């Protein structure tokens, strides 16, 4: 069973461009979470999605950031008009459910976004 | 809201010795989970150990064990017989029982010296 997949692993964008980060959860997982890690800091929660629904987006900036998890295909974190402050590692995690032992979140390897 | 504090930015330990990483947290939740994650240079987040707050018994996973002091809101990680492969950033995290977002500390960088 493959783990959580994220691509690309590294992404370079110039200021004002769009960044699209993809996350494929583990097989059988329908819950996806996105976190951002700034240099020398811990991970900060951004958004939690279930298939086709955003459950909690309290950690996501109101402007320029959006996330989706369609019925088919990976979850996408989209950052429009990127700025230098968006440079960070973005981690995706998935879980099978939200209760019991099946709620353990497994993390992907992250996408390192660099904005020039 | 929850907060997690790791007051040791960096620690070193000799190979085969024991080291303890500190973590304190604050939460208004009655039911919650606590975690330690390891982040090696590859930046992959790896679950080390997990503790349910309602369980009094400290969790153990091979060379890794925790000292969970609920009243003091303390959750330290003990690594026994340290190995070179244990060199990594270690993050303490909390999660409320009914909510799915983690709250992470700022991390402790552990160097295991040969």
Short mmCIF file of C-alpha atoms in Angstrom, two decimals:
data_model
loop_
_atom_site.label_atom_id
_atom_site.label_comp_id
_atom_site.label_asym_id
_atom_site.label_seq_id
_atom_site.Cartn_x
_atom_site.Cartn_y
_atom_site.Cartn_z
CA UNK A 1 0.00 0.00 0.00
CA UNK A 2 1.69 3.16 -1.19
CA UNK A 3 1.92 6.00 1.27
CA UNK A 4 0.66 9.52 0.81
CA UNK A 5 2.01 10.90 -2.46
CA UNK A 6 2.72 14.54 -3.11
CA UNK A 7 3.92 16.19 -6.28
CA UNK A 8 5.86 18.00 -7.23
CA UNK A 9 8.47 17.60 -4.48
CA UNK A 10 10.00 20.94 -5.38
CA UNK A 11 8.27 23.85 -7.08
CA UNK A 12 9.77 27.18 -8.07
CA UNK A 13 7.54 30.09 -8.98
CA UNK A 14 8.06 33.77 -9.64
CA UNK A 15 6.04 36.35 -7.78
CA UNK A 16 2.55 36.66 -9.23
CA UNK A 17 2.41 33.15 -10.69
CA UNK A 18 0.13 30.35 -9.56
CA UNK A 19 1.24 27.29 -7.63
CA UNK A 20 -0.65 23.98 -7.70
CA UNK A 21 0.27 21.32 -5.20
CA UNK A 22 -1.13 17.81 -5.49
CA UNK A 23 -1.77 15.18 -2.86
CA UNK A 24 -2.90 11.60 -3.37
CA UNK A 25 -3.99 10.06 -0.07
CA UNK A 26 -3.29 6.52 0.97
CA UNK A 27 -5.57 3.93 -0.55
CA UNK A 28 -8.82 3.77 1.37
CA UNK A 29 -8.36 7.18 2.99
CA UNK A 30 -11.04 9.78 2.37
CA UNK A 31 -9.82 12.50 4.75
CA UNK A 32 -7.08 14.90 3.65
CA UNK A 33 -5.31 17.62 5.61
CA UNK A 34 -2.90 20.32 4.44
CA UNK A 35 -0.21 21.85 6.65
CA UNK A 36 2.39 24.53 6.03
CA UNK A 37 5.86 24.54 7.55
CA UNK A 38 7.84 27.76 7.48
CA UNK A 39 11.63 27.51 7.96
CA UNK A 40 12.65 26.63 11.53
CA UNK A 41 9.02 26.23 12.60
CA UNK A 42 6.54 23.43 13.24
CA UNK A 43 3.70 22.53 10.94
CA UNK A 44 0.63 24.77 10.96
CA UNK A 45 -2.79 23.43 10.03
CA UNK A 46 -4.39 24.95 6.94
CA UNK A 47 -7.40 22.95 5.80
CA UNK A 48 -9.21 19.64 6.26
CA UNK A 49 -11.21 18.09 3.44
CA UNK A 50 -13.31 15.04 2.84
CA UNK A 51 -14.27 13.94 -0.63
CA UNK A 52 -15.81 16.97 -2.39
CA UNK A 53 -16.24 18.86 0.90
CA UNK A 54 -14.18 21.36 2.88
CA UNK A 55 -14.71 20.52 6.53
CA UNK A 56 -12.41 23.02 8.23
CA UNK A 57 -10.47 25.80 6.52
CA UNK A 58 -9.77 27.86 9.61
CA UNK A 59 -6.00 27.83 9.05
CA UNK A 60 -6.03 28.86 5.44
CA UNK A 61 -5.53 32.50 4.40
CA UNK A 62 -8.76 33.99 3.11
CA UNK A 63 -7.23 35.32 -0.08
CA UNK A 64 -5.23 33.63 -2.82
CA UNK A 65 -5.42 30.15 -1.23
CA UNK A 66 -7.95 27.48 -2.11
CA UNK A 67 -8.18 23.71 -1.74
CA UNK A 68 -10.27 20.98 -3.25
CA UNK A 69 -10.61 17.22 -3.02
CA UNK A 70 -12.71 16.05 -5.97
CA UNK A 71 -14.55 12.79 -6.17
CA UNK A 72 -11.92 11.48 -8.56
CA UNK A 73 -8.27 12.45 -8.46
CA UNK A 74 -5.91 14.03 -5.98
CA UNK A 75 -6.48 16.87 -3.58
CA UNK A 76 -5.20 20.19 -4.89
CA UNK A 77 -3.88 23.13 -2.89
CA UNK A 78 -3.85 26.18 -5.10
CA UNK A 79 -2.02 29.42 -4.38
CA UNK A 80 -2.74 32.30 -6.72
CA UNK A 81 -0.43 35.29 -7.26
CA UNK A 82 2.30 33.86 -5.05
CA UNK A 83 4.46 36.13 -2.92
CA UNK A 84 7.83 35.48 -1.31
CA UNK A 85 6.17 34.85 2.04
CA UNK A 86 4.46 31.79 0.55
CA UNK A 87 7.84 30.03 0.35
CA UNK A 88 7.51 27.03 2.65
CA UNK A 89 7.12 23.28 2.77
CA UNK A 90 3.52 22.17 2.31
CA UNK A 91 2.59 18.82 3.77
CA UNK A 92 -0.44 16.73 3.06
CA UNK A 93 -1.72 14.06 5.44
CA UNK A 94 -4.53 11.56 5.12
CA UNK A 95 -6.55 9.37 7.44
CA UNK A 96 -9.03 6.57 7.04
CA UNK A 97 -11.58 8.09 9.38
CA UNK A 98 -11.83 10.45 12.30
CA UNK A 99 -12.33 8.06 15.16
CA UNK A 100 -10.64 5.19 16.87
CA UNK A 101 -7.31 3.88 15.66
CA UNK A 102 -8.24 4.69 12.07
CA UNK A 103 -7.88 8.40 12.67
CA UNK A 104 -4.08 8.34 12.58
CA UNK A 105 -2.83 10.85 10.04
CA UNK A 106 -0.08 9.72 7.69
CA UNK A 107 2.02 12.43 6.13
CA UNK A 108 3.33 12.77 2.61
CA UNK A 109 6.92 13.85 1.85
CA UNK A 110 5.91 17.47 1.33
CA UNK A 111 6.25 19.97 -1.50
CA UNK A 112 8.87 22.65 -1.06
CA UNK A 113 7.67 25.85 -2.69
CA UNK A 114 10.20 28.55 -3.48
CA UNK A 115 8.99 31.92 -4.69
CA UNK A 116 11.62 34.01 -6.46
CA UNK B 1 -7.55 26.37 21.08
CA UNK B 2 -4.47 24.36 21.88
CA UNK B 3 -0.82 25.30 22.18
CA UNK B 4 2.24 23.09 22.24
CA UNK B 5 5.61 24.26 23.54
CA UNK B 6 9.01 22.68 23.02
CA UNK B 7 11.58 24.64 24.96
CA UNK B 8 14.68 22.82 23.70
CA UNK B 9 15.60 24.01 20.19
CA UNK B 10 18.53 21.62 19.93
CA UNK B 11 19.97 18.68 21.86
CA UNK B 12 22.87 16.27 21.46
CA UNK B 13 23.39 12.75 22.76
CA UNK B 14 26.08 10.15 22.39
CA UNK B 15 25.24 6.99 20.50
CA UNK B 16 23.81 4.26 22.80
CA UNK B 17 22.88 6.75 25.53
CA UNK B 18 19.44 7.92 26.61
CA UNK B 19 17.94 11.34 25.90
CA UNK B 20 14.67 13.00 26.94
CA UNK B 21 12.90 15.63 24.87
CA UNK B 22 10.47 17.95 26.66
CA UNK B 23 7.03 19.08 25.61
CA UNK B 24 4.29 20.97 27.41
CA UNK B 25 0.87 21.74 26.09
CA UNK B 26 -2.25 23.64 26.96
CA UNK B 27 -5.76 22.64 26.05
CA UNK B 28 -9.31 23.18 27.20
CA UNK B 29 -10.38 19.85 25.77
CA UNK B 30 -11.23 16.93 28.05
CA UNK B 31 -10.38 14.28 25.48
CA UNK B 32 -7.34 14.60 23.28
CA UNK B 33 -4.37 12.81 21.79
CA UNK B 34 -0.67 13.60 22.00
CA UNK B 35 1.96 12.62 19.45
CA UNK B 36 5.64 12.71 18.75
CA UNK B 37 6.68 12.96 15.10
CA UNK B 38 10.18 12.61 13.71
CA UNK B 39 11.34 14.63 10.70
CA UNK B 40 14.71 13.45 9.33
CA UNK B 41 16.65 15.47 6.74
CA UNK B 42 14.42 13.97 4.05
CA UNK B 43 11.65 16.07 5.67
CA UNK B 44 9.26 13.11 5.76
CA UNK B 45 7.03 13.27 8.86
CA UNK B 46 7.16 9.93 10.66
CA UNK B 47 4.88 9.04 13.56
CA UNK B 48 7.00 7.92 16.52
CA UNK B 49 4.46 7.44 19.28
CA UNK B 50 0.91 8.33 20.22
CA UNK B 51 -0.81 8.72 23.59
CA UNK B 52 -4.51 8.90 24.37
CA UNK B 53 -5.04 11.39 27.18
CA UNK B 54 -7.62 9.21 28.93
CA UNK B 55 -5.06 6.41 29.32
CA UNK B 56 -2.91 6.61 32.42
CA UNK B 57 -0.37 4.12 31.14
CA UNK B 58 2.53 5.69 29.27
CA UNK B 59 2.85 4.63 25.64
CA UNK B 60 5.92 2.68 24.55
CA UNK B 61 7.25 1.78 21.12
CA UNK B 62 10.49 -0.20 21.25
CA UNK B 63 13.24 2.28 22.24
CA UNK B 64 10.77 5.17 22.46
CA UNK B 65 8.63 5.88 25.50
CA UNK B 66 6.76 8.83 26.89
CA UNK B 67 6.30 10.31 30.34
CA UNK B 68 2.76 11.68 30.28
CA UNK B 69 1.90 13.91 33.24
CA UNK B 70 -1.67 14.98 32.61
CA UNK B 71 -2.03 17.32 35.58
CA UNK B 72 1.18 19.11 34.65
CA UNK B 73 0.29 19.00 30.92
CA UNK B 74 3.67 17.55 30.17
CA UNK B 75 4.49 14.95 27.51
CA UNK B 76 8.18 14.13 27.26
CA UNK B 77 9.79 11.62 24.90
CA UNK B 78 12.55 9.31 26.06
CA UNK B 79 14.80 7.67 23.48
CA UNK B 80 16.86 4.79 24.85
CA UNK B 81 19.98 3.34 23.24
CA UNK B 82 20.17 6.26 20.81
CA UNK B 83 21.17 5.41 17.26
CA UNK B 84 22.68 7.55 14.53
CA UNK B 85 19.45 7.16 12.56
CA UNK B 86 17.59 8.94 15.34
CA UNK B 87 19.18 12.22 14.24
CA UNK B 88 16.23 14.37 13.18
CA UNK B 89 13.84 17.12 14.18
CA UNK B 90 11.27 15.93 16.69
CA UNK B 91 7.86 17.56 16.88
CA UNK B 92 5.38 17.22 19.69
CA UNK B 93 1.75 17.60 18.65
CA UNK B 94 -1.72 17.55 20.14
CA UNK B 95 -5.12 16.91 18.67
CA UNK B 96 -8.56 17.18 20.22
CA UNK B 97 -10.59 14.00 20.16
CA UNK B 98 -13.36 15.36 17.96
CA UNK B 99 -11.27 17.63 15.77
CA UNK B 100 -8.82 16.65 13.14
CA UNK B 101 -6.27 19.40 13.12
CA UNK B 102 -2.94 18.98 14.81
CA UNK B 103 -1.20 21.64 16.83
CA UNK B 104 2.56 21.27 16.54
CA UNK B 105 5.39 22.57 18.69
CA UNK B 106 8.34 24.35 17.14
CA UNK B 107 10.50 21.24 17.24
CA UNK B 108 13.70 19.99 18.86
CA UNK B 109 16.68 19.18 16.68
CA UNK B 110 18.36 16.03 18.00
CA UNK B 111 21.93 15.19 17.03
CA UNK B 112 23.16 11.69 17.84
CA UNK B 113 26.95 11.66 17.92
CA UNK B 114 29.05 8.57 17.20
#
